PDB file of C-alpha atoms in Angstrom:
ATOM      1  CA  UNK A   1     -46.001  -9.821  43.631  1.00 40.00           C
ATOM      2  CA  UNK A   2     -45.742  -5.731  43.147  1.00 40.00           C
ATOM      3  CA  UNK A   3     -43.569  -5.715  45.757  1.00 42.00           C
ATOM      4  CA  UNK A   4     -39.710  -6.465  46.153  1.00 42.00           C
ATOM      5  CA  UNK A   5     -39.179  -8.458  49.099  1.00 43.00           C
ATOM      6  CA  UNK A   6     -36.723  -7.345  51.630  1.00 45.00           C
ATOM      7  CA  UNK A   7     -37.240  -3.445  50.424  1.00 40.00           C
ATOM      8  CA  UNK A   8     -39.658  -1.152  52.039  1.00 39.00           C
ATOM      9  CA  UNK A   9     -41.532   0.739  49.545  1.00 41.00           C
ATOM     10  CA  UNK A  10     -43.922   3.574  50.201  1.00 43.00           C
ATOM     11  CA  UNK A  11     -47.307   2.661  49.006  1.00 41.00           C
ATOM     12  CA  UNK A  12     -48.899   6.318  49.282  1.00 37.00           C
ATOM     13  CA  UNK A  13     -48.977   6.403  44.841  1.00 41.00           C
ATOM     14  CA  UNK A  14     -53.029   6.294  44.732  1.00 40.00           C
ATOM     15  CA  UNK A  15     -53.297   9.224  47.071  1.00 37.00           C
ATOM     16  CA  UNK A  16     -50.138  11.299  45.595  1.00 41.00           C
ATOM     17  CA  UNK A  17     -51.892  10.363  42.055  1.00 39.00           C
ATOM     18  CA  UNK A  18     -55.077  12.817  42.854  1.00 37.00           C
ATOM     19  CA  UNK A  19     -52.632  15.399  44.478  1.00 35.00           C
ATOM     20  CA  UNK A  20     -53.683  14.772  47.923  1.00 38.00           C
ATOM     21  CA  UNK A  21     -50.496  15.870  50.361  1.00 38.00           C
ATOM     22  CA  UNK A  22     -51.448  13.872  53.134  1.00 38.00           C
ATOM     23  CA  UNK A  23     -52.514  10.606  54.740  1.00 35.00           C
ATOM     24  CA  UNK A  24     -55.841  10.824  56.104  1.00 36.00           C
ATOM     25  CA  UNK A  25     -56.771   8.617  59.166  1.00 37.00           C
ATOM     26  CA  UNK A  26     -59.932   7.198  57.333  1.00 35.00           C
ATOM     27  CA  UNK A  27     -62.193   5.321  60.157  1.00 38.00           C
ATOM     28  CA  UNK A  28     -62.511   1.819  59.140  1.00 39.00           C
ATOM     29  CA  UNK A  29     -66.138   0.545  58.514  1.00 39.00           C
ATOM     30  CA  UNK A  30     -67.431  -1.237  61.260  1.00 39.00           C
ATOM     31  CA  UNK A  31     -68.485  -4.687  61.351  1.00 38.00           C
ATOM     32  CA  UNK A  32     -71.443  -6.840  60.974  1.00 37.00           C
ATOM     33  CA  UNK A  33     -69.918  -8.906  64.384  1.00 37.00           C
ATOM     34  CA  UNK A  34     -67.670  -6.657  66.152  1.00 37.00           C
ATOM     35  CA  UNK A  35     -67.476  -2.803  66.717  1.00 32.00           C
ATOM     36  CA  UNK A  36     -64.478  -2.334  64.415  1.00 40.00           C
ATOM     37  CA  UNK A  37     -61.396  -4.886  63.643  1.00 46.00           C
ATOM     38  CA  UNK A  38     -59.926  -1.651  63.000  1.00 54.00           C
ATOM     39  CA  UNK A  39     -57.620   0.385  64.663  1.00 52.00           C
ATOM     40  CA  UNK A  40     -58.798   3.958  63.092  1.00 49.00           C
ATOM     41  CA  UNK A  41     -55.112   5.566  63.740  1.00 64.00           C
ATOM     42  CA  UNK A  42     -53.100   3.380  62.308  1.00 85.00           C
ATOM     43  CA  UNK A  43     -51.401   4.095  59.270  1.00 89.00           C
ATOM     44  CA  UNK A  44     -50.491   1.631  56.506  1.00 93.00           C
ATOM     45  CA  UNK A  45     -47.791   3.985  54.555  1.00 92.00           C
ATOM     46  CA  UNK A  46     -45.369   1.273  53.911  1.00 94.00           C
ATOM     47  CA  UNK A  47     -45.560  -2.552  53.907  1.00 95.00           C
ATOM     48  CA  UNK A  48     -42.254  -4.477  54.311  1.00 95.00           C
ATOM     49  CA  UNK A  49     -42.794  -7.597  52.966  1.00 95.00           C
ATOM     50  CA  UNK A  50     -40.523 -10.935  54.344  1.00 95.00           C
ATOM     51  CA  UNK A  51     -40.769 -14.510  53.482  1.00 95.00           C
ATOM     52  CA  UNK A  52     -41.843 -16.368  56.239  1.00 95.00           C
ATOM     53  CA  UNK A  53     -38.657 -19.041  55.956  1.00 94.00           C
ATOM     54  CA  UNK A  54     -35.924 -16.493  55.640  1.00 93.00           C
ATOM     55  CA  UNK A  55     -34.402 -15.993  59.346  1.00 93.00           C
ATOM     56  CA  UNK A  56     -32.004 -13.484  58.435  1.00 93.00           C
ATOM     57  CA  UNK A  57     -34.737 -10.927  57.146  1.00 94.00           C
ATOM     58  CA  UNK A  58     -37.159 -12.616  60.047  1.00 95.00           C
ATOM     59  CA  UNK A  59     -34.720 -11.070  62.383  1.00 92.00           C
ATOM     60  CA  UNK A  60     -33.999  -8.089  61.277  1.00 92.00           C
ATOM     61  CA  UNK A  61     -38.081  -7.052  59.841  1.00 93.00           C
ATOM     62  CA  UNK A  62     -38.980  -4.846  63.025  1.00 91.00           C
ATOM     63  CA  UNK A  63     -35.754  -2.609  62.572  1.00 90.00           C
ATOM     64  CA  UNK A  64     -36.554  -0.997  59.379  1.00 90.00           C
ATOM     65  CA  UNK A  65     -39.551   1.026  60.463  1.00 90.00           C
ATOM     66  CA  UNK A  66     -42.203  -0.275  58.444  1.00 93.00           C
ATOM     67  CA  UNK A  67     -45.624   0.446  59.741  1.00 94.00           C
ATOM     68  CA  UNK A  68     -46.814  -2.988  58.329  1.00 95.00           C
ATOM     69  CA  UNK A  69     -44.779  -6.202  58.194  1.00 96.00           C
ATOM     70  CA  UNK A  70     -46.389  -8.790  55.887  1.00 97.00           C
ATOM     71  CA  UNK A  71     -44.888 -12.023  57.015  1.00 97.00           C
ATOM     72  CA  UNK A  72     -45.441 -13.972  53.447  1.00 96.00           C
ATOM     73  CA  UNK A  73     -46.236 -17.673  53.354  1.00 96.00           C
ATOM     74  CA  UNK A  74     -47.293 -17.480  49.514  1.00 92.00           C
ATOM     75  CA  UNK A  75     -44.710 -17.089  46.593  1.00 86.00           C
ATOM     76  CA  UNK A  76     -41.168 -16.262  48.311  1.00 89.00           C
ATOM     77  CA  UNK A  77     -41.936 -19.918  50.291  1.00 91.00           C
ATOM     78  CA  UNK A  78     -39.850 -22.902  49.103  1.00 88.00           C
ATOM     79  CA  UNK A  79     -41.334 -24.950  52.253  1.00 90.00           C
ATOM     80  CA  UNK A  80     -44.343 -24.062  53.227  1.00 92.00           C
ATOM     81  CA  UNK A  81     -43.838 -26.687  56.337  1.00 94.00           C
ATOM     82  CA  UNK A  82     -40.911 -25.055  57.126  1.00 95.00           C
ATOM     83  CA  UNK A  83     -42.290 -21.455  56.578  1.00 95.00           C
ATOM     84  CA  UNK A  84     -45.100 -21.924  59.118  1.00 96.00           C
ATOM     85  CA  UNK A  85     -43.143 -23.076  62.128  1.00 96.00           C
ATOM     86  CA  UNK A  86     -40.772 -20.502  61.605  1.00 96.00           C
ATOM     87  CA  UNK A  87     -43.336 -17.564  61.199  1.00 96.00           C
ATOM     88  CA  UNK A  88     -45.613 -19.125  64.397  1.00 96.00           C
ATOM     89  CA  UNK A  89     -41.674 -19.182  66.307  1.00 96.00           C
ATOM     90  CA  UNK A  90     -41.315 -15.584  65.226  1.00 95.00           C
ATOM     91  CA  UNK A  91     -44.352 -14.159  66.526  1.00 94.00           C
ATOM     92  CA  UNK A  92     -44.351 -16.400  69.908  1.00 92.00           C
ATOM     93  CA  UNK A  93     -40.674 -14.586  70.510  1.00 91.00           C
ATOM     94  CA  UNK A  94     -41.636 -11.235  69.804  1.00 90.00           C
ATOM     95  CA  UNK A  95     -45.137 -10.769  70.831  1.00 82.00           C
ATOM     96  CA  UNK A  96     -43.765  -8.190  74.008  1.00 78.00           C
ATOM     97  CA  UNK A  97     -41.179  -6.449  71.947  1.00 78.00           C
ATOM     98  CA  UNK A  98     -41.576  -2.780  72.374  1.00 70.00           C
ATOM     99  CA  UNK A  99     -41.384  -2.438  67.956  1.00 70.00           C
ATOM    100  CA  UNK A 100     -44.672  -4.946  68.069  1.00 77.00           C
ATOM    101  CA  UNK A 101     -46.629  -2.498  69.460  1.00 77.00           C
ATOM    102  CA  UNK A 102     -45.828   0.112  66.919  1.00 84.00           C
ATOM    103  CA  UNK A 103     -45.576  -2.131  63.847  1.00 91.00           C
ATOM    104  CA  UNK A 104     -48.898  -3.872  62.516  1.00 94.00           C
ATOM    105  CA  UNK A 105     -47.454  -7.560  62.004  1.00 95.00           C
ATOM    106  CA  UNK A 106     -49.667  -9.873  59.205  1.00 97.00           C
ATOM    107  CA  UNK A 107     -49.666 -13.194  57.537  1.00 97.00           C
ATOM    108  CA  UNK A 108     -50.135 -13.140  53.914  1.00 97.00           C
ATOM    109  CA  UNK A 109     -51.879 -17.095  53.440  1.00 97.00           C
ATOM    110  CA  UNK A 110     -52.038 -19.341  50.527  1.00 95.00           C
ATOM    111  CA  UNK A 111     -55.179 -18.071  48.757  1.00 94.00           C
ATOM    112  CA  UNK A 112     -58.511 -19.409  49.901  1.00 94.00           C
ATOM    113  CA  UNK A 113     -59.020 -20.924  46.593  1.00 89.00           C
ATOM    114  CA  UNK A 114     -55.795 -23.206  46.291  1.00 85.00           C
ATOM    115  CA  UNK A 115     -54.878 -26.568  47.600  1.00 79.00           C
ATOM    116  CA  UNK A 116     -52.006 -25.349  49.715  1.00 73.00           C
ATOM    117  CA  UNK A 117     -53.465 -25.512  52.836  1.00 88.00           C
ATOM    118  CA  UNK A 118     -54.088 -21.807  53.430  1.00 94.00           C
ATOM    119  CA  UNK A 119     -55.840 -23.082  56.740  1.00 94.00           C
ATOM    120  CA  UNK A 120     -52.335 -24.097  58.513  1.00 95.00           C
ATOM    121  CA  UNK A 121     -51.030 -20.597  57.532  1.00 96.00           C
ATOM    122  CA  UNK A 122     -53.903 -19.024  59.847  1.00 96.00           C
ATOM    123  CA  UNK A 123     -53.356 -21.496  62.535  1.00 95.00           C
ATOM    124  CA  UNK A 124     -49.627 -20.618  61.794  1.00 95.00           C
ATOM    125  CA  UNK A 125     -50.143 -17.020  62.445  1.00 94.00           C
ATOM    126  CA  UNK A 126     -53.327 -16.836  64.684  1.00 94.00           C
ATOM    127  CA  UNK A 127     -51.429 -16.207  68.022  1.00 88.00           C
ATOM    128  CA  UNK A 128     -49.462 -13.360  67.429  1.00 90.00           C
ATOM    129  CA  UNK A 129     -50.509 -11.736  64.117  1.00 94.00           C
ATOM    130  CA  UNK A 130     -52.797  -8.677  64.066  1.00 94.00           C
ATOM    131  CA  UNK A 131     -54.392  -9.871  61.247  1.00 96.00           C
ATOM    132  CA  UNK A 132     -53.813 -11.800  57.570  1.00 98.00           C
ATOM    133  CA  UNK A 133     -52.817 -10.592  53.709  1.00 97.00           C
ATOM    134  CA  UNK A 134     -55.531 -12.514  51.427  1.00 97.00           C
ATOM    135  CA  UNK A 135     -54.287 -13.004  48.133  1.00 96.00           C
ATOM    136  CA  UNK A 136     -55.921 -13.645  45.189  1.00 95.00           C
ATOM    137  CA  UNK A 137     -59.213 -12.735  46.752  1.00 96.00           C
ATOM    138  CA  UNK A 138     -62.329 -12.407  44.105  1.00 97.00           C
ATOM    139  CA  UNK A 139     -65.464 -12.620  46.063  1.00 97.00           C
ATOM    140  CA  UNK A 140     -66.838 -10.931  49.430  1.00 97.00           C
ATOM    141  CA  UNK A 141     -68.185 -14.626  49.924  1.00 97.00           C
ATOM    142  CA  UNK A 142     -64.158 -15.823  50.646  1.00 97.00           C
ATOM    143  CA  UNK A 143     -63.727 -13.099  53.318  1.00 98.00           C
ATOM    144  CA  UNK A 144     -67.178 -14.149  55.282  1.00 97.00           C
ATOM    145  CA  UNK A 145     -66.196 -17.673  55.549  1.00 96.00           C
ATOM    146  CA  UNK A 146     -62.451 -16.017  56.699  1.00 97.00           C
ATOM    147  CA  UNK A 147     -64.342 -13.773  58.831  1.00 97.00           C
ATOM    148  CA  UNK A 148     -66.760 -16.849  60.219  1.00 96.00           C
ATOM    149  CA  UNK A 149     -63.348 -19.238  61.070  1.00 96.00           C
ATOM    150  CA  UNK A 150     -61.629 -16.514  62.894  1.00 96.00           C
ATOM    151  CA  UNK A 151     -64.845 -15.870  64.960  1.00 94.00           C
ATOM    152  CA  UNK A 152     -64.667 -19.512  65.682  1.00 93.00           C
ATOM    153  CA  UNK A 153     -60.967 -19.823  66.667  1.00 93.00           C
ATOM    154  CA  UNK A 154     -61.395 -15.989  68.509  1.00 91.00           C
ATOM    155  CA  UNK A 155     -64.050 -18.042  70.662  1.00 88.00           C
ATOM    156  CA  UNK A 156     -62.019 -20.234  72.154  1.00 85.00           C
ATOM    157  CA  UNK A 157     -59.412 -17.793  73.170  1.00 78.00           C
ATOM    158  CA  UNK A 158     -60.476 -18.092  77.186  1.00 61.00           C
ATOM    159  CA  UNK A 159     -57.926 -16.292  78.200  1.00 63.00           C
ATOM    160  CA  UNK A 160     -57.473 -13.361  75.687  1.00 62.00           C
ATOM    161  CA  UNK A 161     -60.761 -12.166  75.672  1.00 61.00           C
ATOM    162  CA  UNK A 162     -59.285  -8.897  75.300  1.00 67.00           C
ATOM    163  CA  UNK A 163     -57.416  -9.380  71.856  1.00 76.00           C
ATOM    164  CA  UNK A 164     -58.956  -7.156  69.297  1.00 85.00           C
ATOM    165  CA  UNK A 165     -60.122  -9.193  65.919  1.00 91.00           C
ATOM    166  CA  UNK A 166     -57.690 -10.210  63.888  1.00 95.00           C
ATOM    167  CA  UNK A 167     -58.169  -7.362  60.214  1.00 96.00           C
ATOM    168  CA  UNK A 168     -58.215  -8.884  56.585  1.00 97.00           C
ATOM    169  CA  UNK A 169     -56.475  -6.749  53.687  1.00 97.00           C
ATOM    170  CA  UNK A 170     -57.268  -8.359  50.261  1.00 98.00           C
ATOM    171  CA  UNK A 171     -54.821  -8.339  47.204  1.00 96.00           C
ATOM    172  CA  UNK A 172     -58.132  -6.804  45.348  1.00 95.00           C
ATOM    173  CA  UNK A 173     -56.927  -7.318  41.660  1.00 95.00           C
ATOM    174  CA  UNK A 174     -55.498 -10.039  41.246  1.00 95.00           C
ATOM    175  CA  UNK A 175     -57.643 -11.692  38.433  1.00 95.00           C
ATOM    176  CA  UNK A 176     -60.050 -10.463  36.728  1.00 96.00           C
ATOM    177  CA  UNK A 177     -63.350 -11.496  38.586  1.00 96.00           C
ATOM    178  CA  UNK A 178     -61.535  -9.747  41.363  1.00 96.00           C
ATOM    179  CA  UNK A 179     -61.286  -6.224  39.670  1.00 96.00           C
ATOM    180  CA  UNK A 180     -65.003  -7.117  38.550  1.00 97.00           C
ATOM    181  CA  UNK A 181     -65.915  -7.347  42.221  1.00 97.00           C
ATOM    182  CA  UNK A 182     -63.711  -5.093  44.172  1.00 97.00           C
ATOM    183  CA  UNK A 183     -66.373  -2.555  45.574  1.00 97.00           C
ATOM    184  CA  UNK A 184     -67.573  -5.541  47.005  1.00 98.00           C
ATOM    185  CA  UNK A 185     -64.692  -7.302  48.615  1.00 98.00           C
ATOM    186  CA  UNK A 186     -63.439  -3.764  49.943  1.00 97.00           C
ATOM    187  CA  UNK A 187     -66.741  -4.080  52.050  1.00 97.00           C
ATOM    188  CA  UNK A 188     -66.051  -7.459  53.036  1.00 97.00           C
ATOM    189  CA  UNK A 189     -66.051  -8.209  57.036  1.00 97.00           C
ATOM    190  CA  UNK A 190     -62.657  -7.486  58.679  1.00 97.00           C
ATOM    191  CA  UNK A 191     -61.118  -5.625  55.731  1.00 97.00           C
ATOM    192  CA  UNK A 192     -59.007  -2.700  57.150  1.00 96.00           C
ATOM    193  CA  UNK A 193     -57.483  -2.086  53.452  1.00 96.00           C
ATOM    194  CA  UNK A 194     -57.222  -3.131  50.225  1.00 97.00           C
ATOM    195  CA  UNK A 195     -54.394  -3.463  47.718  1.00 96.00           C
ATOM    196  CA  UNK A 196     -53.556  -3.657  44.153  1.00 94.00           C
ATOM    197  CA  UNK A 197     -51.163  -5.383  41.934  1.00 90.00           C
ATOM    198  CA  UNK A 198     -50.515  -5.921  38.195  1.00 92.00           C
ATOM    199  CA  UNK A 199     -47.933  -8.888  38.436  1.00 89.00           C
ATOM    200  CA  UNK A 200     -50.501 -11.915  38.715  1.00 90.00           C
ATOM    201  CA  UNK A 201     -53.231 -10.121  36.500  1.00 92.00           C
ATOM    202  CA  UNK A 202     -50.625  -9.836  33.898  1.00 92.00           C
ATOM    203  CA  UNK A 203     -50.660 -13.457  34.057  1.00 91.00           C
ATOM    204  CA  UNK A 204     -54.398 -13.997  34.039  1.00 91.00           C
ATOM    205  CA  UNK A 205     -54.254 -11.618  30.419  1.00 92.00           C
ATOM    206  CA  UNK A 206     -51.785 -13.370  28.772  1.00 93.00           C
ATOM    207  CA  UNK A 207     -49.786 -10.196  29.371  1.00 89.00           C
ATOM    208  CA  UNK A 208     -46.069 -10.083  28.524  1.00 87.00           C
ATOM    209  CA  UNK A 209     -45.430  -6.826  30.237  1.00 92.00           C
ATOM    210  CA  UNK A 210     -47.292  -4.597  33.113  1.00 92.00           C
ATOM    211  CA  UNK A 211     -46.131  -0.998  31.664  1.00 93.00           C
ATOM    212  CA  UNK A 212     -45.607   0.874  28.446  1.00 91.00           C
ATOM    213  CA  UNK A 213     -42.135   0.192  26.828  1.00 89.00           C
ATOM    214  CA  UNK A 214     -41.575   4.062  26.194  1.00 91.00           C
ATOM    215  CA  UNK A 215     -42.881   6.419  29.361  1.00 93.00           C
ATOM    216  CA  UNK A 216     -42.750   3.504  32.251  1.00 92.00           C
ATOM    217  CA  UNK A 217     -46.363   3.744  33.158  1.00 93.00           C
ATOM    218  CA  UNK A 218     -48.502   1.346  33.956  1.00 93.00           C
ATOM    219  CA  UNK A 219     -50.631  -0.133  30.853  1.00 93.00           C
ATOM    220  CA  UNK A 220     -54.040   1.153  30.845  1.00 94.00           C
ATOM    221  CA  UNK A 221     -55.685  -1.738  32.347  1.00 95.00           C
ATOM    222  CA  UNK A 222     -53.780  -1.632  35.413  1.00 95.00           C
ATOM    223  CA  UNK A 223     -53.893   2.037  35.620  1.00 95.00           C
ATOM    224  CA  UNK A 224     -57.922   1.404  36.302  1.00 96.00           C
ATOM    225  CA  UNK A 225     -57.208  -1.215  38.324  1.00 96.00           C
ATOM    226  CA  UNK A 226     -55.703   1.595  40.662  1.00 95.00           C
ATOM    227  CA  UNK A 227     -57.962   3.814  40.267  1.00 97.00           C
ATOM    228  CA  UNK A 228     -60.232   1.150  40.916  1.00 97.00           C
ATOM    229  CA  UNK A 229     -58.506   0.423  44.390  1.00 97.00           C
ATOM    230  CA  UNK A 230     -59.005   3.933  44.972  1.00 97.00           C
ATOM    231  CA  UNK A 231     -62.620   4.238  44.506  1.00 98.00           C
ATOM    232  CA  UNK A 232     -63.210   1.066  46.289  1.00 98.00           C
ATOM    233  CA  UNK A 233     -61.606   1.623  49.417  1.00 97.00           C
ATOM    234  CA  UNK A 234     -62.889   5.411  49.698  1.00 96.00           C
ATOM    235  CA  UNK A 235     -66.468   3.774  49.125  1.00 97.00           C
ATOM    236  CA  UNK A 236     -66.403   1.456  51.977  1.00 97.00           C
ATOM    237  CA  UNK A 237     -64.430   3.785  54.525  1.00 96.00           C
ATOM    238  CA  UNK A 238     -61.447   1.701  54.861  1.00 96.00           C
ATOM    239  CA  UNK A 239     -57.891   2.080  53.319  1.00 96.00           C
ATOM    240  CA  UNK A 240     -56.749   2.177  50.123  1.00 95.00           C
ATOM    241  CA  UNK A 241     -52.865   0.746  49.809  1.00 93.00           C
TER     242      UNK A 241
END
C-alpha cells in the first residue's frame, strides 16, 4: 500500500501539484438512491491508516488527529478472523466518543474480487463505520453491487433510520483495467473520493521500482495515474485523495 501504517501522511500532493493553496469543499455528486452519502464539509486531508488486529494502534488511532481513520482488514492482517472481531469491538466501544464525531472512521475490505471473504469485513464494520476503503476496485459494476448490499443491510436498520449511507472511496489504480476505467468508478454510487497508489500496479507491470533512481519522482506511468486521479475525481464532483 502507498501508505505507511501507523504514520499520518498528508495526502493534499494532487492539489499542491497544480499550485492550488487550498482545500476546496467540493460537493459530492449525489446519488442515484439517496440525496448524497456525502457529507459536503468534510475534509479528507489526511488518512491514518491502522490494521484492524493491532490493539495498541486500535487504541490510540483517534488521538492523532487524522480526519480519516482507515481501519484496514486487507494486507497489514495476519488473521483476518481475528481482525474482524476486533475492528467490529472497536467501533461498538467508541461509537459516542466525542473524537468519532470529528474523525470519519472506514473499513478498508478484502477486494470484491478475492476469495477472502470481503463480505464478513462489511458485516464486520457495518455498525459503526461511516463508510468502507475498496481496494483493488476496476469496474463501476463492483461498486453498484456494494452500493445494492448496503441498501439491503441499511433496510433493515429499524431503528436507525436516521444513519446517513454508509460512502465508498475506491483505491482507483490499482491494476491496470482500473486506471483504464477510473472516470468511471469515480462516478460510481456512494463514492465520496477516490485514491491512487503505485505499490500494487507496480506489481501488475512487472515493475521493480515505483520512482526514478536519480530525482525520486514517480515513474511516468504512475505520474498519469495521478493525474489521472485528479481528473477523475474533479469530473464527477467528488474528492480526489
Amino acid at each position: 500500500m502507498f501508505i505507511r501504517f501507523g504514520i499520518i501522511r498528508q495526502k493534499v500532493a494532487s492539489y499542491q501539484k497544480y499550485r492550488c493553496q487550498q482545500l476546496f469543499k467540493l460537493n459530492c455528486r449525489p446519488l442515484s438512491t439517496f440525496a448524497s452519502a456525502c457529507d459536503n464539509a468534510r475534509l479528507r486531508r489526511s488518512v491514518h491508516f491502522v490494521p484492524g488486529d493491532n490493539d495498541k494502534f486500535l487504541s490510540k488511532c483517534l488521538d492523532v488527529g487524522a480526519d480519516t481513520i482507515v481501519l484496514d482488514l486487507e494486507d497489514s492482517v495476519k488473521d483476518k478472523i481475528v481482525g474482524r472481531d476486533k475492528v467490529n469491538a472497536f467501533l461498538s466501544a467508541t461509537k459516542n466518543e466525542l473524537e468519532r464525531r470529528q474523525t470519519e472512521v472506514l473499513v478498508r475490505i478484502n477486494p470484491v474480487s478475492s476469495d477472502e471473504s470481503w463480505q464478513e469485513d462489511i458485516e464486520s464494520g457495518f455498525e459503526g463505520a461511516d463508510g468502507f476503503m475498496i481496494p483493488k476496485v476496476e469496474t463501476k459494476q463492483e461498486l453498484i453491487m456494494l452500493d445494492e448490499l448496503l441498501s439491503e443491510m441499511e433496510g433493515k436498520m429499524v431503528f436507525n433510520k436516521n444513519i446517513p449511507p454508509k460512502v465508498l472511496l475506491p483505491i482507483a489504480t490499482e491494476t491496470p483495467t482500473a486506471v483504464l476505467n477510473i472516470a468511471d468508478i469515480a462516478k460510481g454510487p456512494r463514492v465520496c473520493a477516490i485514491t491512487w497508489g503505485c505499490e500494487d500496479l507496480s506489481a501488475e507491470l512487472g515493475s521493480y521500482d515505483t520512482r526514478e533512481e536519480d530525482s525520486g519522482k514517480y515513474l511516468h506511468v504512475f505520474r498519469h495515474c495521478q493525474n489521472m486521479c485528479l481528473l477523475a475525481a474533479k469530473a464527477a464532483g467528488v474528492q480526489a485523495i
